[in-house]
PDB file of C-alpha atoms in Angstrom:
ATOM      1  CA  UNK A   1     -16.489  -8.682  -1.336  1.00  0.00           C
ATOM      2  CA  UNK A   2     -16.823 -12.201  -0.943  1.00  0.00           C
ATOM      3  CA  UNK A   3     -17.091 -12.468  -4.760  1.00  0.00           C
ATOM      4  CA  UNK A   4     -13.772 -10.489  -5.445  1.00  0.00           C
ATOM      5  CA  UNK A   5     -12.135 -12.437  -2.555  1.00  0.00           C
ATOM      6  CA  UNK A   6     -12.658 -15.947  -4.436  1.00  0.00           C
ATOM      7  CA  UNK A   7     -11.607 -14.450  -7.529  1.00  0.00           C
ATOM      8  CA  UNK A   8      -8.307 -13.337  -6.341  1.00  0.00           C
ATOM      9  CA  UNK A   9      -7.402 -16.758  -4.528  1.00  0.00           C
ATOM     10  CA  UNK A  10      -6.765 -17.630  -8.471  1.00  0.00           C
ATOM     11  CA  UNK A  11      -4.150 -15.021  -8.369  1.00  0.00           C
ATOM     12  CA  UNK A  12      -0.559 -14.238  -6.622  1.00  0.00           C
ATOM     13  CA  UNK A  13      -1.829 -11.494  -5.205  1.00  0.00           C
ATOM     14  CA  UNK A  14      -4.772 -13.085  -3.438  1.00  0.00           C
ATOM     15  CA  UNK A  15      -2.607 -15.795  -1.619  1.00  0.00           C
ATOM     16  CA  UNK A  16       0.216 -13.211  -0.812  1.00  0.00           C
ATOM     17  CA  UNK A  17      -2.857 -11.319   1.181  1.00  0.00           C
ATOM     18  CA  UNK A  18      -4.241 -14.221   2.851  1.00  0.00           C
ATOM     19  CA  UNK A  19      -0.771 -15.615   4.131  1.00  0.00           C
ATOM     20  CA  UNK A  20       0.603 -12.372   4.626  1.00  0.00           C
ATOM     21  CA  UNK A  21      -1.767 -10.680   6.075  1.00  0.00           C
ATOM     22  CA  UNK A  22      -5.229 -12.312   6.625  1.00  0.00           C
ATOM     23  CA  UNK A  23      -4.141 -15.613   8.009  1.00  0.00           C
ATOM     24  CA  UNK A  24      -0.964 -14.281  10.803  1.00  0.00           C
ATOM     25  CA  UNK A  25      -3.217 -11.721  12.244  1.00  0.00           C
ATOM     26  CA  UNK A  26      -7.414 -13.333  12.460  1.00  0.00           C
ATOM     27  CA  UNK A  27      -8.161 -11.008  15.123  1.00  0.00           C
ATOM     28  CA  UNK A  28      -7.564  -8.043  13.185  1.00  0.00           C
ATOM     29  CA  UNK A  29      -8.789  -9.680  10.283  1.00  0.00           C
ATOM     30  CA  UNK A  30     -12.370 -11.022  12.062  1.00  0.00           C
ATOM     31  CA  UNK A  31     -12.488  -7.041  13.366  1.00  0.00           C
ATOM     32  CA  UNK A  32     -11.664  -5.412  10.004  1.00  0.00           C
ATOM     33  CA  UNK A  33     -14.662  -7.364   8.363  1.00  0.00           C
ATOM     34  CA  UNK A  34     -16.728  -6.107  11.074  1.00  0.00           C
ATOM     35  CA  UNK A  35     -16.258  -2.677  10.298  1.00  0.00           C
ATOM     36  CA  UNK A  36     -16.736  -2.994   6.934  1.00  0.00           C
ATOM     37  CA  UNK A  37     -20.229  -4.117   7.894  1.00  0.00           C
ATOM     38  CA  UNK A  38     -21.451  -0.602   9.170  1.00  0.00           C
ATOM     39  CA  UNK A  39     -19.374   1.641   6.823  1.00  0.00           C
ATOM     40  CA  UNK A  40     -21.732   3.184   3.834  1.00  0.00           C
ATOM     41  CA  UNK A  41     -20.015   2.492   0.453  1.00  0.00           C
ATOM     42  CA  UNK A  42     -22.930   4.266  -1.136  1.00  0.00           C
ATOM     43  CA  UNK A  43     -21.458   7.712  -1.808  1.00  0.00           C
ATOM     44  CA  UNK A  44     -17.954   9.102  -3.725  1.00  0.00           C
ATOM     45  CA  UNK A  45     -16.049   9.139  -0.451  1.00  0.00           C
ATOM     46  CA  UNK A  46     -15.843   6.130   2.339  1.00  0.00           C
ATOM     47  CA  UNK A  47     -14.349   7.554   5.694  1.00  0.00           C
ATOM     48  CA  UNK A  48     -12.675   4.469   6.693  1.00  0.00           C
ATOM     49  CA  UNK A  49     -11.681   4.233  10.551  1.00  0.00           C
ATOM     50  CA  UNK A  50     -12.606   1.303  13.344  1.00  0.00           C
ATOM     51  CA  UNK A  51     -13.666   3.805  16.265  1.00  0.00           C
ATOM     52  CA  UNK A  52     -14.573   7.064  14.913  1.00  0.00           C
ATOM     53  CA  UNK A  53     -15.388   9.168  12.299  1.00  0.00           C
ATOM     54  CA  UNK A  54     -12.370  10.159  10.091  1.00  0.00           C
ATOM     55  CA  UNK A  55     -12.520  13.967  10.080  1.00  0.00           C
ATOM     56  CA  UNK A  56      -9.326  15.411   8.827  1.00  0.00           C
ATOM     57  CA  UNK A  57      -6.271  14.488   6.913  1.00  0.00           C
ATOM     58  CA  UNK A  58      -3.222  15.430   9.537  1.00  0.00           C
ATOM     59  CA  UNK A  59       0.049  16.212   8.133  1.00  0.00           C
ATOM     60  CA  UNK A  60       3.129  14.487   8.464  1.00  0.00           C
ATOM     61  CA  UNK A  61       5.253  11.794   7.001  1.00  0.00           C
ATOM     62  CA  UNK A  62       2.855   8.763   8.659  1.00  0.00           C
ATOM     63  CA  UNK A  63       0.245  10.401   6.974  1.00  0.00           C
ATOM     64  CA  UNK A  64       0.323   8.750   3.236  1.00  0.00           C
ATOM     65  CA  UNK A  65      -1.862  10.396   0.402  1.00  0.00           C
ATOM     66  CA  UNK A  66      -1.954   7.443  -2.370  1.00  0.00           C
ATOM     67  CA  UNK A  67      -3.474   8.032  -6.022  1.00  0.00           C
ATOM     68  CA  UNK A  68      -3.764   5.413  -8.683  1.00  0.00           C
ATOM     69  CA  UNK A  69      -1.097   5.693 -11.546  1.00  0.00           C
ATOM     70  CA  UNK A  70      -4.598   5.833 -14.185  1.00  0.00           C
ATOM     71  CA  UNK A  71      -4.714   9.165 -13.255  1.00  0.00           C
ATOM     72  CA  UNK A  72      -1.482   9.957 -15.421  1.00  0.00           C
ATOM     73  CA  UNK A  73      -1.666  11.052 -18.595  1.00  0.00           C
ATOM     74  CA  UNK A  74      -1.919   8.829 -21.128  1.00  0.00           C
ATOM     75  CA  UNK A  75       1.381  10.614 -22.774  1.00  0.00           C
ATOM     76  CA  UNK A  76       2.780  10.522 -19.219  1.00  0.00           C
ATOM     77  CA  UNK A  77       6.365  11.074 -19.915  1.00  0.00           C
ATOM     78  CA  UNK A  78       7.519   9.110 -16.558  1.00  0.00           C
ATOM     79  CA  UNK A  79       5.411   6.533 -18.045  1.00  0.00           C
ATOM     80  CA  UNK A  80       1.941   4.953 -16.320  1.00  0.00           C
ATOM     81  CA  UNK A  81       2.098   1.988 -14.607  1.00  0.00           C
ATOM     82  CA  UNK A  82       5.029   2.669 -11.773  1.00  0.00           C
ATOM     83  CA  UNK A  83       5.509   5.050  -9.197  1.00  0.00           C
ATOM     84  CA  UNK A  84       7.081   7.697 -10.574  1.00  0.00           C
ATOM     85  CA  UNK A  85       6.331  11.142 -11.761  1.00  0.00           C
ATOM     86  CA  UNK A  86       9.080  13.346 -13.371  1.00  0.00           C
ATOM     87  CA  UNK A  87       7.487  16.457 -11.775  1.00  0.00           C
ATOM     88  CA  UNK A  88       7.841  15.651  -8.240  1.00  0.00           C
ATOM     89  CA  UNK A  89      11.066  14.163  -8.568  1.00  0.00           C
ATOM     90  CA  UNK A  90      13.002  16.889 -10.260  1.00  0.00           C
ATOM     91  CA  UNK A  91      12.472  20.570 -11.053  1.00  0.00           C
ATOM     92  CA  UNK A  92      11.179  19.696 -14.257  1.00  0.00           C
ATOM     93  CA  UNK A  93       8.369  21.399 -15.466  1.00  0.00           C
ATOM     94  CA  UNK A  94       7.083  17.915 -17.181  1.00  0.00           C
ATOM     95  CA  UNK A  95       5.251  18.358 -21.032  1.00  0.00           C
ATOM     96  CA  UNK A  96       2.389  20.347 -21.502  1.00  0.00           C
ATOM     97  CA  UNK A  97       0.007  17.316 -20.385  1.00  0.00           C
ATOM     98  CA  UNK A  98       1.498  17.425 -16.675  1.00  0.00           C
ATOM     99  CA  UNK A  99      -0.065  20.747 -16.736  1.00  0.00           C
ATOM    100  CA  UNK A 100      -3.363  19.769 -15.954  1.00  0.00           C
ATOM    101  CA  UNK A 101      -1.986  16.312 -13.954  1.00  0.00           C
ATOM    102  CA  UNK A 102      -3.869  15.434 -10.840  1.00  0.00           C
ATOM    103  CA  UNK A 103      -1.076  13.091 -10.308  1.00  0.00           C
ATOM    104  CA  UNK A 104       1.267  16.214  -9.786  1.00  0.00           C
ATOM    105  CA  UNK A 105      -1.728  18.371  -8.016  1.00  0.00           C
ATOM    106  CA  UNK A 106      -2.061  15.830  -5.619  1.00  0.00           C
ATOM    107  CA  UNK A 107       1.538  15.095  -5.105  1.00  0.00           C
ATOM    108  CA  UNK A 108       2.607  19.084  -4.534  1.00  0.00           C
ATOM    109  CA  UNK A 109      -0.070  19.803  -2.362  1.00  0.00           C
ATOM    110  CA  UNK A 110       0.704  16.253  -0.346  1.00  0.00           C
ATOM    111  CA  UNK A 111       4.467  16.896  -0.061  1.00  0.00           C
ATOM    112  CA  UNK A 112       4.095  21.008   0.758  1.00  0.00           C
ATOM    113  CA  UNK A 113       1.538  19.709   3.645  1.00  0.00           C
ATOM    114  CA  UNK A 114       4.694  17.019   4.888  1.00  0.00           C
ATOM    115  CA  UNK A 115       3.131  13.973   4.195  1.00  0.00           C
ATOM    116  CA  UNK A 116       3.982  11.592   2.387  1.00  0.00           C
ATOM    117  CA  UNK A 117       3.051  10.273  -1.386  1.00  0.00           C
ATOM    118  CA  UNK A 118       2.392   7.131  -3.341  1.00  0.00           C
ATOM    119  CA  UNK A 119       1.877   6.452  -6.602  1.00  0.00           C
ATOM    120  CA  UNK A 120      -0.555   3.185  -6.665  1.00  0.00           C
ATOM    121  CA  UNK A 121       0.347   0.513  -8.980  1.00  0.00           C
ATOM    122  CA  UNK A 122      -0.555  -3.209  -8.362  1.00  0.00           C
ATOM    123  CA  UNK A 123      -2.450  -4.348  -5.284  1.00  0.00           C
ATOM    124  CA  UNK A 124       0.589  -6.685  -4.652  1.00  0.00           C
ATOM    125  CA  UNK A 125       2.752  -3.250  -4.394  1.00  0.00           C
ATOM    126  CA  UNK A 126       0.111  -1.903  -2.511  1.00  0.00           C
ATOM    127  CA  UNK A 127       0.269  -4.643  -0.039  1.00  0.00           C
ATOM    128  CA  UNK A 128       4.073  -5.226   0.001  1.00  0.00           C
ATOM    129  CA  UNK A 129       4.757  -1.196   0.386  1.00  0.00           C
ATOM    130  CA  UNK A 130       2.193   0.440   2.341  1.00  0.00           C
ATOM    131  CA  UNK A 131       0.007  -2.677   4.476  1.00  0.00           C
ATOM    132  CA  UNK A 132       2.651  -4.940   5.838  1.00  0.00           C
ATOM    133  CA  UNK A 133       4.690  -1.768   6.654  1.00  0.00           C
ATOM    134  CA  UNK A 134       2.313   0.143   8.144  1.00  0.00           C
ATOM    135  CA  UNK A 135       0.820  -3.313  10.070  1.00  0.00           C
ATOM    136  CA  UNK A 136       4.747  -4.208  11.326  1.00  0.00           C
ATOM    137  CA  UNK A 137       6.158  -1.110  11.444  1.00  0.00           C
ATOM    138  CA  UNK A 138       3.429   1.501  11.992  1.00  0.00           C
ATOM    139  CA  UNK A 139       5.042   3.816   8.888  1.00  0.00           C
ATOM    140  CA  UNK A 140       1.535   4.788   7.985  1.00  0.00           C
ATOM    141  CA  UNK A 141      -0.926   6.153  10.632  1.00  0.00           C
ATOM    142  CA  UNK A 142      -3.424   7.654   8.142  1.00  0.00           C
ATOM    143  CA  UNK A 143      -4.097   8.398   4.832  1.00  0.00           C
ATOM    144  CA  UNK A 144      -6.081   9.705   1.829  1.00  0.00           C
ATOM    145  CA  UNK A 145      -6.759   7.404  -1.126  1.00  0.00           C
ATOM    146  CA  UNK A 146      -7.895   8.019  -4.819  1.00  0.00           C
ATOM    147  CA  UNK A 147      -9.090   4.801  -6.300  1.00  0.00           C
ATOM    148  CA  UNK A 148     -12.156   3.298  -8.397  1.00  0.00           C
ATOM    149  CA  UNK A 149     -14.783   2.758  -6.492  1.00  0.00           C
ATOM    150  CA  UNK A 150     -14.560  -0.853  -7.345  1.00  0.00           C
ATOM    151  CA  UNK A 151     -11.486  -0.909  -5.055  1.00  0.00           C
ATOM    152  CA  UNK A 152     -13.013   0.366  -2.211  1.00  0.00           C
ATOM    153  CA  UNK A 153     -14.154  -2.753  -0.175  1.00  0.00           C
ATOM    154  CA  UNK A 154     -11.143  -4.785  -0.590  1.00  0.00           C
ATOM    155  CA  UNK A 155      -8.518  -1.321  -0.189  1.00  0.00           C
ATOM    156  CA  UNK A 156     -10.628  -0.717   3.112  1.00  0.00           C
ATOM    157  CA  UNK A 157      -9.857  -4.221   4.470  1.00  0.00           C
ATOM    158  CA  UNK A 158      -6.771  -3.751   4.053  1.00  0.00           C
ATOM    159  CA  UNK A 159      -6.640  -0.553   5.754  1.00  0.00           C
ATOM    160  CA  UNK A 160      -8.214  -1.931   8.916  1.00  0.00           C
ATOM    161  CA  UNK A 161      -6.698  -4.909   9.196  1.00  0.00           C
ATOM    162  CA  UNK A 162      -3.143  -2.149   8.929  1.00  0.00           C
ATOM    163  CA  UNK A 163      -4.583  -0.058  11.264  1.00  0.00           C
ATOM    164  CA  UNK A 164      -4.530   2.910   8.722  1.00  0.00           C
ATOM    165  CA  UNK A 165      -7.358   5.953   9.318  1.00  0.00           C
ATOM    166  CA  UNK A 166      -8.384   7.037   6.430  1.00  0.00           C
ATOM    167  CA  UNK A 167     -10.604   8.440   3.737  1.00  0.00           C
ATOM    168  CA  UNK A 168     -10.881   6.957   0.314  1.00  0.00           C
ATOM    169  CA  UNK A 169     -12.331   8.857  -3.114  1.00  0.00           C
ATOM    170  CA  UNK A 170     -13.631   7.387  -5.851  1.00  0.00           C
ATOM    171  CA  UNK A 171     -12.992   8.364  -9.480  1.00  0.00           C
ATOM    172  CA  UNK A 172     -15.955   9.722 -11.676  1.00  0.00           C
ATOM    173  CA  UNK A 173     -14.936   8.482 -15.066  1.00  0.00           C
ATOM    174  CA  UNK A 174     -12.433   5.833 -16.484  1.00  0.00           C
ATOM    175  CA  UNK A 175     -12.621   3.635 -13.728  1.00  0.00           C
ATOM    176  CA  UNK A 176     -12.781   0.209 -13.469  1.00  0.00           C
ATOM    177  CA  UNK A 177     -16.276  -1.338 -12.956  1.00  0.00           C
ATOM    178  CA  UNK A 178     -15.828  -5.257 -12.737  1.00  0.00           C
ATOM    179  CA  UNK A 179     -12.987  -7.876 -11.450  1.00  0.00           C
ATOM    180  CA  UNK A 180     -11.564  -7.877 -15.548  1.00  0.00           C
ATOM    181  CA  UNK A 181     -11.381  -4.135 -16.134  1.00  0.00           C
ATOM    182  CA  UNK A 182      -9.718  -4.563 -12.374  1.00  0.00           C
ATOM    183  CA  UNK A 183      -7.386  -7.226 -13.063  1.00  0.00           C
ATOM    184  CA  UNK A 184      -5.972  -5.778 -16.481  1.00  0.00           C
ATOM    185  CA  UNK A 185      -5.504  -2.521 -14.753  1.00  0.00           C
ATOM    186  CA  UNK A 186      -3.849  -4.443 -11.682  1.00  0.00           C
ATOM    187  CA  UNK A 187      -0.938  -5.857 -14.521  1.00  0.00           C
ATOM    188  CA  UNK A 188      -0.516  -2.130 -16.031  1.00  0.00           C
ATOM    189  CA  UNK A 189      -3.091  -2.681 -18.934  1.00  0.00           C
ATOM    190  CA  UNK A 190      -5.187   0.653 -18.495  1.00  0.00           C
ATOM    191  CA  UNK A 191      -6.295   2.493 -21.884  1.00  0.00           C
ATOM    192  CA  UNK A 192      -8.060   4.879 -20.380  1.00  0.00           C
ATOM    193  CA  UNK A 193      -7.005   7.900 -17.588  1.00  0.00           C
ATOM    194  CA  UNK A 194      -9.336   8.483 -14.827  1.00  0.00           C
ATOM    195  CA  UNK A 195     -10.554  11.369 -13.612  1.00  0.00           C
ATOM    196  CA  UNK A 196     -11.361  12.321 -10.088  1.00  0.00           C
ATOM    197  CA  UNK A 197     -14.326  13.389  -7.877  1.00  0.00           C
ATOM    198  CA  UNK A 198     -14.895  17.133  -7.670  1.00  0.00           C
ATOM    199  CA  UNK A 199     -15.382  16.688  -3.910  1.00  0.00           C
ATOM    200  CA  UNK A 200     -11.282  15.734  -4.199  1.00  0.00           C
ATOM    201  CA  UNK A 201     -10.787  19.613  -3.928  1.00  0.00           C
ATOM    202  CA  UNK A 202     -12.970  20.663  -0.916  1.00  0.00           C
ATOM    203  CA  UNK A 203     -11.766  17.170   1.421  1.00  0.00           C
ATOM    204  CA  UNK A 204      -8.618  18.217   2.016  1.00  0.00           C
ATOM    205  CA  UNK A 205      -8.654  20.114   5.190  1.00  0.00           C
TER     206      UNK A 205
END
């Protein structure tokens, strides 16, 4: 953590976190790093909450599932690296890659169960759409998140610190493994799609 932490001070993203978000609120800060003593990062799945075990995903619009855009295709005809997905935003059917999209599975199954949904692009959109909002504004309550497992300290920081319950997944293949892999992804530069964990299907209560 401490690691990734001095790594991104060397990047936009870094200082918009600390100054943002890190530096106006030190209590919540000093408490999120706290938790993230005594959660277990060992297995696919980190249940991420600051007083008790996360249990359930609820439904409703505070509740945000977010998946990373590397899960699209790499045809992907709303493209990769943004936030949108031709499926869920229009009748459209998609090509015959959307098919088998866990972009659009998880999207469907988020927006049937009223929550809401997020494409994941940059961790400065990440910060600047669903953090600050949910830290200001209380927008999001809790969540599910599919990331790399690489992500997972520094995405659960953030969640604390937002007050966000939540449960993140890990990928099982394509995912990033070090700060570079991360970084090039974090700017759109992702050759490969990821796939996710098979326990993705059986959390989702």
């Amino acid at each position: 953590m401490l690691l990734f932490a001095l790594h991104s001070l060397f990047r936009a993203y870094g200082w918009h976190f600390l100054f943002h978000m890190a530096l106006p609120h030190p209590l919540r800060t000093f408490s999120a790093l706290r938790v993230l003593r005594r959660l277990d990062f060992s297995g696919n799945t980190v249940d991420v909450d600051d007083k008790q075990a996360f249990t359930k995903i609820e439904t409703g619009e505070k509740t945000l599932v977010g998946a990373g855009f590397c899960l699209k295709p790499l045809d992907c005809p709303s493209g990769r690296f943004n936030h949108a997905c031709l499926c869920l935003e229009s009748a459209s059917q998609g090509s015959w890659s959307c098919s088998a999209c866990e972009i659009r599975q998880y999207g469907q199954r988020a927006l049937q169960s009223g929550c809401s949904f997020y494409i994941m692009t940059s961790a400065r959109d990440i910060l600047y759409d669903i953090w600050l909002p949910s830290l200001q504004l209380r927008r999001f309550t809790s969540g599910i998140f599919f990331i790399c497992r690489y992500s997972f300290l520094p995405f659960a920081l953030g969640l604390v610190i937002a007050g966000i319950r939540g449960r993140l997944v890990a990928f099982t293949q394509g995912d990033c493994r070090d700060y570079r892999t991360w970084v090039q992804a974090d700017v759109g530069m992702k050759k490969e799609q990821t796939v996710g964990s098979p326990q993705s299907a059986i959390i989702w209560r």
